mmCIF file with all atom_site columns, C-alpha atoms in Angstrom:
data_model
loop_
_atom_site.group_PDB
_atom_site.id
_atom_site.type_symbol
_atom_site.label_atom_id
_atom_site.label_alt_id
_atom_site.label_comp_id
_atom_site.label_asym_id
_atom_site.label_entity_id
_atom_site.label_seq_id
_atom_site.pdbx_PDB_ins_code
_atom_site.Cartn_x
_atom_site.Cartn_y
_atom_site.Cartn_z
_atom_site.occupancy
_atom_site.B_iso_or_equiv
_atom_site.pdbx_formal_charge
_atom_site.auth_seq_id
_atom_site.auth_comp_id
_atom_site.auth_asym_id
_atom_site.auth_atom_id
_atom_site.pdbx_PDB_model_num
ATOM 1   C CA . UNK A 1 1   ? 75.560 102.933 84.272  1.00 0.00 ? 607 UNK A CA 1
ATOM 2   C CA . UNK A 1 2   ? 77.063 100.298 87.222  1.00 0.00 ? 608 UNK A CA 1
ATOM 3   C CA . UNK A 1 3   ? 75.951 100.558 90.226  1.00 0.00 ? 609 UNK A CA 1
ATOM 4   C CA . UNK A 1 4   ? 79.178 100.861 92.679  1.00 0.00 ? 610 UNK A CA 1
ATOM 5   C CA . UNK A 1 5   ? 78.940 96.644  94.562  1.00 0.00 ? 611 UNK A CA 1
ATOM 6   C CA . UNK A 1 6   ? 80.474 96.691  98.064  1.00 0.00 ? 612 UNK A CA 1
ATOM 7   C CA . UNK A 1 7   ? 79.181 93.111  98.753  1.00 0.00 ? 613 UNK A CA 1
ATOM 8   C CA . UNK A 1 8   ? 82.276 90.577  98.769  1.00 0.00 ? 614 UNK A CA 1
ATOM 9   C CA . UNK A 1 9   ? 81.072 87.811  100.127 1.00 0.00 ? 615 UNK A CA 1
ATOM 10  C CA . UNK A 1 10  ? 77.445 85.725  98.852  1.00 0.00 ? 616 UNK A CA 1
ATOM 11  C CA . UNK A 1 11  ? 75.405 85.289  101.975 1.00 0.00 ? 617 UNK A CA 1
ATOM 12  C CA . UNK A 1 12  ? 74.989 82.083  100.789 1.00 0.00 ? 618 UNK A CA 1
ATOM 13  C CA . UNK A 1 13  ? 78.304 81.123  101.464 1.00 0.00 ? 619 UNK A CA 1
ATOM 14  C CA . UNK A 1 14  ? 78.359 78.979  105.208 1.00 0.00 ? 620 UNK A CA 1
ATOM 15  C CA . UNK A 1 15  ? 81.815 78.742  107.084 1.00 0.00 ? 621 UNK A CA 1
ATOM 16  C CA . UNK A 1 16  ? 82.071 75.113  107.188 1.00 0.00 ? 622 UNK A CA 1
ATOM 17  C CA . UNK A 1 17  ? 79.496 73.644  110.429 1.00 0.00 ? 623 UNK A CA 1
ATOM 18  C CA . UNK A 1 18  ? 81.168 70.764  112.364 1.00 0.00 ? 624 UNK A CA 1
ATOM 19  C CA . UNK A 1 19  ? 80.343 67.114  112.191 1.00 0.00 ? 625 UNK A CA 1
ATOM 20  C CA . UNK A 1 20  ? 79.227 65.465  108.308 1.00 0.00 ? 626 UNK A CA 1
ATOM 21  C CA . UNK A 1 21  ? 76.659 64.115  106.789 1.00 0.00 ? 627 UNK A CA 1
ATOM 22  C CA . UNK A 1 22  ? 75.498 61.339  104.264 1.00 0.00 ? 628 UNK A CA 1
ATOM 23  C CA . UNK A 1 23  ? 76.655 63.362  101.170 1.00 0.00 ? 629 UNK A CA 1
ATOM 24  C CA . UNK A 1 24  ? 80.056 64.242  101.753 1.00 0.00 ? 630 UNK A CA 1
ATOM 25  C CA . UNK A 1 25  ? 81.937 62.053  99.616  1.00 0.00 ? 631 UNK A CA 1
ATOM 26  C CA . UNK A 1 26  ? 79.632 62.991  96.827  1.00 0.00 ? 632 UNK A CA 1
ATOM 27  C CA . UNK A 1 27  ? 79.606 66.922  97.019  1.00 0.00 ? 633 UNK A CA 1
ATOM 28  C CA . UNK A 1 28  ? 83.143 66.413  97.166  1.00 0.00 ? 634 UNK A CA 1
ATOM 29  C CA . UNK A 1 29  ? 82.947 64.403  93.714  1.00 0.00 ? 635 UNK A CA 1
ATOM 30  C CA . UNK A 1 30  ? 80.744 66.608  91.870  1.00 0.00 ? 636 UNK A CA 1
ATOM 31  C CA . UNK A 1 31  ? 83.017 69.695  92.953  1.00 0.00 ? 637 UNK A CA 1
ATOM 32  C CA . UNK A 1 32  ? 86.296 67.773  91.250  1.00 0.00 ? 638 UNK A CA 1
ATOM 33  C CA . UNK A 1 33  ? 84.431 67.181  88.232  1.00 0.00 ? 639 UNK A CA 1
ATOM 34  C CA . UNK A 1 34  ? 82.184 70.565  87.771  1.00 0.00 ? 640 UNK A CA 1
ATOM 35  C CA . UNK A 1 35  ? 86.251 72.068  87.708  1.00 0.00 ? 641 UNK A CA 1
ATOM 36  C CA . UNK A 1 36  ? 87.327 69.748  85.391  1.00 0.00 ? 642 UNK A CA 1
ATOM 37  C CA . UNK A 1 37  ? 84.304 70.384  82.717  1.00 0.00 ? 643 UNK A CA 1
ATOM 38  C CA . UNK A 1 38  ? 84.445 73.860  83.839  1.00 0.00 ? 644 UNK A CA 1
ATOM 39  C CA . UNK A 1 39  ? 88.615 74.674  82.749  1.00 0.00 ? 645 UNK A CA 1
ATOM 40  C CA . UNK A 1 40  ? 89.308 72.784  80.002  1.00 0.00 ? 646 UNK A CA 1
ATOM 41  C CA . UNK A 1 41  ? 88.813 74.595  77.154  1.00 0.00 ? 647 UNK A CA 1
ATOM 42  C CA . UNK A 1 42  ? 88.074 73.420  73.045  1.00 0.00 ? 648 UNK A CA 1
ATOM 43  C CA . UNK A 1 43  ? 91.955 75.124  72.641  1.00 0.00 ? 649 UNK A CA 1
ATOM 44  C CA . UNK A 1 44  ? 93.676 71.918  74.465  1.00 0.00 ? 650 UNK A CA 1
ATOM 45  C CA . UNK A 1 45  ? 91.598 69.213  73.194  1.00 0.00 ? 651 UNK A CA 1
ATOM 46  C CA . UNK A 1 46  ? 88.721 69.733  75.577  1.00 0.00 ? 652 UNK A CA 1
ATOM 47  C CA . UNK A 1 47  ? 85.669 67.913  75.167  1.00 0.00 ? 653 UNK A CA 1
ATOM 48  C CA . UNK A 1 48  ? 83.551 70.934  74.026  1.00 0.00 ? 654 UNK A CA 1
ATOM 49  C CA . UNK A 1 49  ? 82.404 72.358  70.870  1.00 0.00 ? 655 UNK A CA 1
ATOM 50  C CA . UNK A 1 50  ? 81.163 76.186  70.595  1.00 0.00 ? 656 UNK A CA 1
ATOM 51  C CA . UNK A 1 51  ? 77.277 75.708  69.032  1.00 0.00 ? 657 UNK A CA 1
ATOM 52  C CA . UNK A 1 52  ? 76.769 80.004  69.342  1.00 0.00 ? 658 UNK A CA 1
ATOM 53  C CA . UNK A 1 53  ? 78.178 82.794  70.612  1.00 0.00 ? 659 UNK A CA 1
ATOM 54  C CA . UNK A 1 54  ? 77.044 86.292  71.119  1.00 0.00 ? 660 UNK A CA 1
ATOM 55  C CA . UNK A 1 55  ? 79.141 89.652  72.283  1.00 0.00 ? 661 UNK A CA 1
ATOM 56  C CA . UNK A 1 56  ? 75.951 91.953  72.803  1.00 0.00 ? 662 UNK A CA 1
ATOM 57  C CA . UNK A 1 57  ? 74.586 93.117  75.101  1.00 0.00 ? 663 UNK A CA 1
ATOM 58  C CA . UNK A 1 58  ? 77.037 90.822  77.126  1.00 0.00 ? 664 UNK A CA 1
ATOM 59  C CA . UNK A 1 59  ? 79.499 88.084  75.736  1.00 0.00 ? 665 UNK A CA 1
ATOM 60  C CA . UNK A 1 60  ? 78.044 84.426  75.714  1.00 0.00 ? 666 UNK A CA 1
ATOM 61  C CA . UNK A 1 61  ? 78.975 81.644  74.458  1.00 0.00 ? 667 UNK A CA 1
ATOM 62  C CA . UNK A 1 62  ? 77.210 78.203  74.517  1.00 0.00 ? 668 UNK A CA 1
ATOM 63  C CA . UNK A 1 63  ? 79.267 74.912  73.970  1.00 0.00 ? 669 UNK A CA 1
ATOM 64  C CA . UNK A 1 64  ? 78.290 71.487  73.498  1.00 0.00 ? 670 UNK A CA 1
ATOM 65  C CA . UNK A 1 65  ? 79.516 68.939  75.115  1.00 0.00 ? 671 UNK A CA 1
ATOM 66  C CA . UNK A 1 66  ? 81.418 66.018  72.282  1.00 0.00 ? 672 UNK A CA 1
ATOM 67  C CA . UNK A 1 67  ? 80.116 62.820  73.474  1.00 0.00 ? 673 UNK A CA 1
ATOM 68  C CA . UNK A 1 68  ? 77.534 63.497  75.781  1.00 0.00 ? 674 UNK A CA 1
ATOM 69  C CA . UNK A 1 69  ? 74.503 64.345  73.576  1.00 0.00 ? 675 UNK A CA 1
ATOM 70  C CA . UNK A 1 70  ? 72.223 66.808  76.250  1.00 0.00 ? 676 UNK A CA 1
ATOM 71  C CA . UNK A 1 71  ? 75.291 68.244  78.262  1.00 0.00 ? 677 UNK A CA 1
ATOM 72  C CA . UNK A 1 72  ? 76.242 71.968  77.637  1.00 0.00 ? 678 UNK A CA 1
ATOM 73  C CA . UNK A 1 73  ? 78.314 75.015  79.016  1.00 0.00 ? 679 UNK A CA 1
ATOM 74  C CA . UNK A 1 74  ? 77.697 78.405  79.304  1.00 0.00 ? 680 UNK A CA 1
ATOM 75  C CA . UNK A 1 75  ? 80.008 80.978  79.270  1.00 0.00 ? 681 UNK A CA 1
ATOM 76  C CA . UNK A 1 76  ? 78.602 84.639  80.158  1.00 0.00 ? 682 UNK A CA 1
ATOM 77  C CA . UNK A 1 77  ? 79.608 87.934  81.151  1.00 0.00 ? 683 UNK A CA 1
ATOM 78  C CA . UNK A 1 78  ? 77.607 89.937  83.665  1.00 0.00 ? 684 UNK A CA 1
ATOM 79  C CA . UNK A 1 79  ? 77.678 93.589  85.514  1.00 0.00 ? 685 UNK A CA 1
ATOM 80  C CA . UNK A 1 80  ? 77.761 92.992  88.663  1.00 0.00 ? 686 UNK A CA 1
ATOM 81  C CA . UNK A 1 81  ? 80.070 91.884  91.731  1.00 0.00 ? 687 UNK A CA 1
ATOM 82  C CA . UNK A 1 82  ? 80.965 88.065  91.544  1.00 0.00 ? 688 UNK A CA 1
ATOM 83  C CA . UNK A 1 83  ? 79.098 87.704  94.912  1.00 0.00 ? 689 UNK A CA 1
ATOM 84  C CA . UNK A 1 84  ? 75.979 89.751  93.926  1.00 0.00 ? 690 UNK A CA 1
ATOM 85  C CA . UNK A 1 85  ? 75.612 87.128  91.043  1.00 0.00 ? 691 UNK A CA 1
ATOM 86  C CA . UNK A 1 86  ? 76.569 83.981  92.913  1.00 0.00 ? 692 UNK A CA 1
ATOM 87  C CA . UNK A 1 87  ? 74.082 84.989  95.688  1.00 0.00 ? 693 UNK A CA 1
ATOM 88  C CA . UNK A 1 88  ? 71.314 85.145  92.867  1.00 0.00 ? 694 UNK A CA 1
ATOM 89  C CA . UNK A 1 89  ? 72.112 82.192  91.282  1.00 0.00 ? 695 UNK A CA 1
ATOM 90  C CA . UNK A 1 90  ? 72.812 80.132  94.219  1.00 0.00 ? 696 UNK A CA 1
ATOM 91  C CA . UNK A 1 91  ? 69.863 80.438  96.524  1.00 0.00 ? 697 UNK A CA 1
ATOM 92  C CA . UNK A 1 92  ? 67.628 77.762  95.013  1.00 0.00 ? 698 UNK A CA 1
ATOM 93  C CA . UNK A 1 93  ? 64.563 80.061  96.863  1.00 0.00 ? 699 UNK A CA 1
ATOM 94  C CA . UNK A 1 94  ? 65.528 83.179  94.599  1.00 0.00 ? 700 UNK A CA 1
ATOM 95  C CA . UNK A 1 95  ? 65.797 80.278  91.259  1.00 0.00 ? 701 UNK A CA 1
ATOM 96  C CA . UNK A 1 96  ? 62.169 81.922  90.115  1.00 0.00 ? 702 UNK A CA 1
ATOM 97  C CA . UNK A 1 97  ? 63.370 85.341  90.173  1.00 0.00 ? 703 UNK A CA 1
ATOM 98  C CA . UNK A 1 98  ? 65.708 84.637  86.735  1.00 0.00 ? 704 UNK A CA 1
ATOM 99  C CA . UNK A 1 99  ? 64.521 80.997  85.517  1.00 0.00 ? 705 UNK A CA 1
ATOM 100 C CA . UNK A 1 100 ? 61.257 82.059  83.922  1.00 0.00 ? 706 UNK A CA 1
ATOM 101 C CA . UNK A 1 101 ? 60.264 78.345  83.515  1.00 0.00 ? 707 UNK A CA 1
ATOM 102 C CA . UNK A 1 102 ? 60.762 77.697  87.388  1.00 0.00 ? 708 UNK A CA 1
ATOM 103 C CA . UNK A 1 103 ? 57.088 77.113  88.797  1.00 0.00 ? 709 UNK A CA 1
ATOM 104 C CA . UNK A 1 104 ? 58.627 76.620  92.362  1.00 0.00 ? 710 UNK A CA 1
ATOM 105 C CA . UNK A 1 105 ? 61.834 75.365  94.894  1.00 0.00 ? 711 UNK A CA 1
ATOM 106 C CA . UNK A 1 106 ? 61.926 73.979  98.239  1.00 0.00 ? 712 UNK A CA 1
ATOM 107 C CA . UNK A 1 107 ? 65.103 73.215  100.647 1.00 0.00 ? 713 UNK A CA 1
ATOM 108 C CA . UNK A 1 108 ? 63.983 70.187  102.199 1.00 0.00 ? 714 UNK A CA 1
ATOM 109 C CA . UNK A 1 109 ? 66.890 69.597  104.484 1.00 0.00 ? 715 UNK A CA 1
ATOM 110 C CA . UNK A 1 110 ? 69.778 72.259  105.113 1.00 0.00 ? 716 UNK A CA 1
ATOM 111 C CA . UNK A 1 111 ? 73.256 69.985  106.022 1.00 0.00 ? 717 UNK A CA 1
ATOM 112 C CA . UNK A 1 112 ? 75.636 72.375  107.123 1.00 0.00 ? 718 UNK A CA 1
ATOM 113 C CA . UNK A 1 113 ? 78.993 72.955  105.196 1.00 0.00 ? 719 UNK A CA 1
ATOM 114 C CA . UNK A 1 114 ? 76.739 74.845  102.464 1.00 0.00 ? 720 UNK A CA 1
ATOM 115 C CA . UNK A 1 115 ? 75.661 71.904  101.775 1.00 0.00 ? 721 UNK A CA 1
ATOM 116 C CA . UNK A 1 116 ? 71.577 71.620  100.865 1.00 0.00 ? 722 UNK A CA 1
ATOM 117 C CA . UNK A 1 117 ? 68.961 68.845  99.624  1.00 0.00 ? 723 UNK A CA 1
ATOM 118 C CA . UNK A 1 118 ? 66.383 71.182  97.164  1.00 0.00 ? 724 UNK A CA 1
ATOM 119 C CA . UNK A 1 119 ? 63.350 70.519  95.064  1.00 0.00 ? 725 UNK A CA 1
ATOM 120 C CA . UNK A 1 120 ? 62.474 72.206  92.375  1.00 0.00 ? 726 UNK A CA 1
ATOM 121 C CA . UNK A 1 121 ? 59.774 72.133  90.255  1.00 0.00 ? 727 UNK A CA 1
ATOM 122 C CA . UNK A 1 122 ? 59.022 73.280  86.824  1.00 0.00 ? 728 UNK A CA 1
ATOM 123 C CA . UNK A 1 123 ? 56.391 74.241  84.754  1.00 0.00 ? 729 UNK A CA 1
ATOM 124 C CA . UNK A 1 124 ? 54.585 72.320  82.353  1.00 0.00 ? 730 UNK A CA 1
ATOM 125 C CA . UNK A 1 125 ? 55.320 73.759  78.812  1.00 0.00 ? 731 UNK A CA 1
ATOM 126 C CA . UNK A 1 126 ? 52.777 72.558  76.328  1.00 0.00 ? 732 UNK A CA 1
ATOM 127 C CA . UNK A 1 127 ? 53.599 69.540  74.583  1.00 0.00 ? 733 UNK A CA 1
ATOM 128 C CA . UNK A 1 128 ? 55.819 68.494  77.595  1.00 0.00 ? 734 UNK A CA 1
ATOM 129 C CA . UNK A 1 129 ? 54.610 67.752  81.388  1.00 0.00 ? 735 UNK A CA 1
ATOM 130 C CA . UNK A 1 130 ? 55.494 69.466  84.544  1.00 0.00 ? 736 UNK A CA 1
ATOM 131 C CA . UNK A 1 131 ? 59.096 68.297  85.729  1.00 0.00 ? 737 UNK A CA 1
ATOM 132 C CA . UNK A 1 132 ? 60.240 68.460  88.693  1.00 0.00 ? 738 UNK A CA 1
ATOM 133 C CA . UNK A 1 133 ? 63.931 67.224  90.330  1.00 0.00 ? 739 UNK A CA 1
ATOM 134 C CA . UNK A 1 134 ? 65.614 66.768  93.555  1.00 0.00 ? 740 UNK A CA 1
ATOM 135 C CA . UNK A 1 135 ? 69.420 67.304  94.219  1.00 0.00 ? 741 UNK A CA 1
ATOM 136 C CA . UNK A 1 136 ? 71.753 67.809  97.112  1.00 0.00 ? 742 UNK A CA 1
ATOM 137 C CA . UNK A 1 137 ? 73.569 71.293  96.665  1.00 0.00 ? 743 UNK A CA 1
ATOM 138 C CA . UNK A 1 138 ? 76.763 71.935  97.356  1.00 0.00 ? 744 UNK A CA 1
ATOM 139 C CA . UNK A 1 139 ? 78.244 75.640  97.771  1.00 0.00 ? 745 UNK A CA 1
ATOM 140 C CA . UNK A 1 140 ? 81.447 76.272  98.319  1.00 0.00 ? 746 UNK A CA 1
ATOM 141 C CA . UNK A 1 141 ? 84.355 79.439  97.938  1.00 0.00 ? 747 UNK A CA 1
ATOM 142 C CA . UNK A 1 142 ? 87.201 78.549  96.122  1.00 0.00 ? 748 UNK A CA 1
ATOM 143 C CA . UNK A 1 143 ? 90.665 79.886  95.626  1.00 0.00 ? 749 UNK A CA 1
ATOM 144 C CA . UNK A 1 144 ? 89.124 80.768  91.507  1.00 0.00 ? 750 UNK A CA 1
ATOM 145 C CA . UNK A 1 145 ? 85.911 82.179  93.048  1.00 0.00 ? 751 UNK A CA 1
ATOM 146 C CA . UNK A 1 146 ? 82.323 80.881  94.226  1.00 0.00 ? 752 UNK A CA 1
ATOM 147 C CA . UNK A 1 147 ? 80.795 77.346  93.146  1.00 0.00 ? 753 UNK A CA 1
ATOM 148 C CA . UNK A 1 148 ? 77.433 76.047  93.306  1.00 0.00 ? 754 UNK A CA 1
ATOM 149 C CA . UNK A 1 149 ? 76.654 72.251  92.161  1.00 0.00 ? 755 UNK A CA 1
ATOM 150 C CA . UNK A 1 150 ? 74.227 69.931  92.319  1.00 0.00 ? 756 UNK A CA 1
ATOM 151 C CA . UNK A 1 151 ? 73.467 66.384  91.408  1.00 0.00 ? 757 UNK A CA 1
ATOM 152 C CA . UNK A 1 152 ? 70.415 64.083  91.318  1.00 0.00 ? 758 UNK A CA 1
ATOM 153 C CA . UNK A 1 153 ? 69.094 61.713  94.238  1.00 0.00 ? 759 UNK A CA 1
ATOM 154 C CA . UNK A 1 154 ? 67.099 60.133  95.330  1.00 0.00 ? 760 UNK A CA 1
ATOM 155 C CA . UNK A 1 155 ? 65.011 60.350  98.896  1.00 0.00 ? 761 UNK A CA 1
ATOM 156 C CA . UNK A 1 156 ? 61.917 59.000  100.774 1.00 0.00 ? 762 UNK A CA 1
ATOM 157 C CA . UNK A 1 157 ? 60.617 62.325  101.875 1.00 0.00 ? 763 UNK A CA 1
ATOM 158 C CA . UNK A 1 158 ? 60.189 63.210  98.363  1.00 0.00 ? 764 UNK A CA 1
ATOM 159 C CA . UNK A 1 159 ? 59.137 60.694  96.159  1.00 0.00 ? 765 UNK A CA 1
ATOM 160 C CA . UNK A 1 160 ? 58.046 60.523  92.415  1.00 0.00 ? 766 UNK A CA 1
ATOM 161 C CA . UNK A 1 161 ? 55.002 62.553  91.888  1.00 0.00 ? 767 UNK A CA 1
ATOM 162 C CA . UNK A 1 162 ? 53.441 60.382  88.545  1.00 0.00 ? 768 UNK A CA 1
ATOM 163 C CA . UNK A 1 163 ? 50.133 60.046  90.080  1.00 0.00 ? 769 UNK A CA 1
ATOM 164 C CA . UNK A 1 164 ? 50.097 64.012  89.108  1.00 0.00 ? 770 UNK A CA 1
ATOM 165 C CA . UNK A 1 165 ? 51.411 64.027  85.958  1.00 0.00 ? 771 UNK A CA 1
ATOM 166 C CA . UNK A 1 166 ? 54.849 65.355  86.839  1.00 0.00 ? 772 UNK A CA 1
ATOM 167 C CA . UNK A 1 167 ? 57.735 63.937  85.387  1.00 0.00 ? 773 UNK A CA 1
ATOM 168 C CA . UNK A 1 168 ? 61.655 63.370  87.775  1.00 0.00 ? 774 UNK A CA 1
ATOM 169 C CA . UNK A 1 169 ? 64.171 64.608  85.945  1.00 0.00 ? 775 UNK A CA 1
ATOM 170 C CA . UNK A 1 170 ? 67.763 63.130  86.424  1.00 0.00 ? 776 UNK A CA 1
ATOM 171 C CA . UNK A 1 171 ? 70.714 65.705  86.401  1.00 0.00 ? 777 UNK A CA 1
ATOM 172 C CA . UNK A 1 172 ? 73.885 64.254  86.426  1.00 0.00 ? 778 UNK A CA 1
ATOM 173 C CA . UNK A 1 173 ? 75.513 67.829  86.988  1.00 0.00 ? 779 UNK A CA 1
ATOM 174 C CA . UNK A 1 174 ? 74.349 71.538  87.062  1.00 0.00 ? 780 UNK A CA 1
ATOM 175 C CA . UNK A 1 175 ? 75.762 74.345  88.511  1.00 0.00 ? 781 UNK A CA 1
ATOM 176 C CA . UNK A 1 176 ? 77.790 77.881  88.039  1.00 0.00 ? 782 UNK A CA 1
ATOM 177 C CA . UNK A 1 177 ? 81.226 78.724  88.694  1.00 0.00 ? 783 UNK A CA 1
ATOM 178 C CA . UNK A 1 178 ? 81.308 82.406  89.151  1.00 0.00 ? 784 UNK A CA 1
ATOM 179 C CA . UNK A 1 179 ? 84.396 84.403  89.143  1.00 0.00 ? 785 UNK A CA 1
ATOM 180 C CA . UNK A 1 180 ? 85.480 88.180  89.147  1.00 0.00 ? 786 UNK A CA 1
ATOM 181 C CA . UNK A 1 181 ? 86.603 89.687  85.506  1.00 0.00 ? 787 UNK A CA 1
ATOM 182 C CA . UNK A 1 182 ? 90.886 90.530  85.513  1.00 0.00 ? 788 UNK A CA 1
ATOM 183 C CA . UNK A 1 183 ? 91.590 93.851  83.874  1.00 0.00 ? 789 UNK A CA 1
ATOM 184 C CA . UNK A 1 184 ? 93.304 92.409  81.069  1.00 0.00 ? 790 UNK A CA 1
ATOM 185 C CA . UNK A 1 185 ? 89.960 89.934  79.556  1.00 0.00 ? 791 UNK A CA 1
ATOM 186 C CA . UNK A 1 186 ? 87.860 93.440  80.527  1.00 0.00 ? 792 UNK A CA 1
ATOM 187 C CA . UNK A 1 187 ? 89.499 95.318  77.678  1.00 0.00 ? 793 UNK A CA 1
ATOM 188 C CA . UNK A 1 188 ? 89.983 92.891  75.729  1.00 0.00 ? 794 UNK A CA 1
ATOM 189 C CA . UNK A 1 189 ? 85.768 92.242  75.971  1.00 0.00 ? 795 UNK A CA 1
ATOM 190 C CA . UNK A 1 190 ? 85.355 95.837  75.889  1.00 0.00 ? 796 UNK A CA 1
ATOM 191 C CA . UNK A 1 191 ? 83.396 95.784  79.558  1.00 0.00 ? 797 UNK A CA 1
ATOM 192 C CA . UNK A 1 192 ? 83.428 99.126  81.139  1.00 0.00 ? 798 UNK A CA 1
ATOM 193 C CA . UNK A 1 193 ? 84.294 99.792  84.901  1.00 0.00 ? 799 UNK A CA 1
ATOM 194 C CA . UNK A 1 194 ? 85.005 97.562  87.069  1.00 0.00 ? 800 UNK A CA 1
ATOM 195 C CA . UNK A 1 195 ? 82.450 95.453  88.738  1.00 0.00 ? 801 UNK A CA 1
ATOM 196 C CA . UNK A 1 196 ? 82.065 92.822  86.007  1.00 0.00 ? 802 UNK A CA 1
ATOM 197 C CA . UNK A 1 197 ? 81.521 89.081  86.858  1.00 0.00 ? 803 UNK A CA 1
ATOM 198 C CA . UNK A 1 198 ? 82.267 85.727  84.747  1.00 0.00 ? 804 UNK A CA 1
ATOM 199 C CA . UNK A 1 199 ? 80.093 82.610  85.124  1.00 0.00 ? 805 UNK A CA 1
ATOM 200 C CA . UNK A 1 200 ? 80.744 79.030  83.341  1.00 0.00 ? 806 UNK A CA 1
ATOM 201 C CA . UNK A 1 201 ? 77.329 77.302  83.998  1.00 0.00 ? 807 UNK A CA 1
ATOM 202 C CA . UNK A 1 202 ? 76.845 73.383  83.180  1.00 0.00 ? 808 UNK A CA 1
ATOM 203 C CA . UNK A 1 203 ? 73.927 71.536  82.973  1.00 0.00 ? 809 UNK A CA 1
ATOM 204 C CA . UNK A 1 204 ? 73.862 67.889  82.200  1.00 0.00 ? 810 UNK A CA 1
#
């Protein structure tokens, strides 16, 4: 059974805070070229190639990328208001809630425009060591729905933590795109009521 969703808007959406910062230019970037990875499809010679898909209990299909080797997309369909889902999946403090190998997160600097600098650190998974990464986030509404993307940088007030054991990770990319369901891909899915919500996630 749904639960009826009356939230339309993420909280973690910001209207847009006067004056800029440092990271601008590359929010802006990673934005153009999340949508670009995100759209094209493996119908109209995109660069992606579908490695498994499921339809139960929700559709998902993973893709990997054709030239670069550790880059994949995720397709998946979830019950539940496109803002309920981005607002999960955006708030780098609620990360531990659904990543099970999430040890801990940190916003180390808010920059207005929904923009963010976050740490995140994850657990150490025997044979591997502790990672850990830090990435400006950028969150944003769109005319096609809700976007959340980060990137990898680097930053004094946060520096390499080797002496411990933990190792930086680098992501070129990661983020989720998350949109509401038409009627029409609904049926076709076979997704009951209403309140259904797509997200296209890419991690490089």
């Amino acid at each position: 059974m749904q639960v009826k969703d009356t939230v339309v808007e993420p909280s973690v959406i910001q209207s847009p805070a006067s004056g800029t910062h440092a990271y601008l230019e590359k929010c802006a970037e990673i934005e153009r070229l999340f949508m670009k990875m995100a759209t094209n499809g493996t119908d109209d010679g995109g660069p992606w190639t579908v490695l498994t898909s499921l339809s139960k209990p929700y559709p998902i299909t993973v893709e990997g990328h054709a030239v670069k080797q550790f880059c994949f997309r995720i397709t998946f369909y979830a019950p539940a208001s496109p803002a309920t889902a981005f607002d999960l999946l955006a708030n780098v403090l609620r990360r531990p809630e659904w990543d099970e190998l999430t040890e801990s997160t940190e916003v180390v600097q808010g920059l207005g425009h929904g923009d963010s600098i976050n740490y995140v650190k994850m657990k150490a998974i025997w044979p591997t060591a502790a990672r850990d990464s830090l990435l400006i986030s950028h969150i944003v509404r769109r005319e096609e729905g809700f976007l959340n993307v980060g990137q990898s940088i680097e930053d004094s007030r946060v520096p390499e933590k080797q002496a411990e054991g933990i190792v930086r990770m680098e992501a070129a990319m990661a983020g989720q795109l998350v949109t509401k369901v038409p009627q029409d891909d609904r049926t076709r899915l076979g997704l009951e009521g209403e309140n259904w919500c797509k997200v296209v996630q890419i991690a490089d």
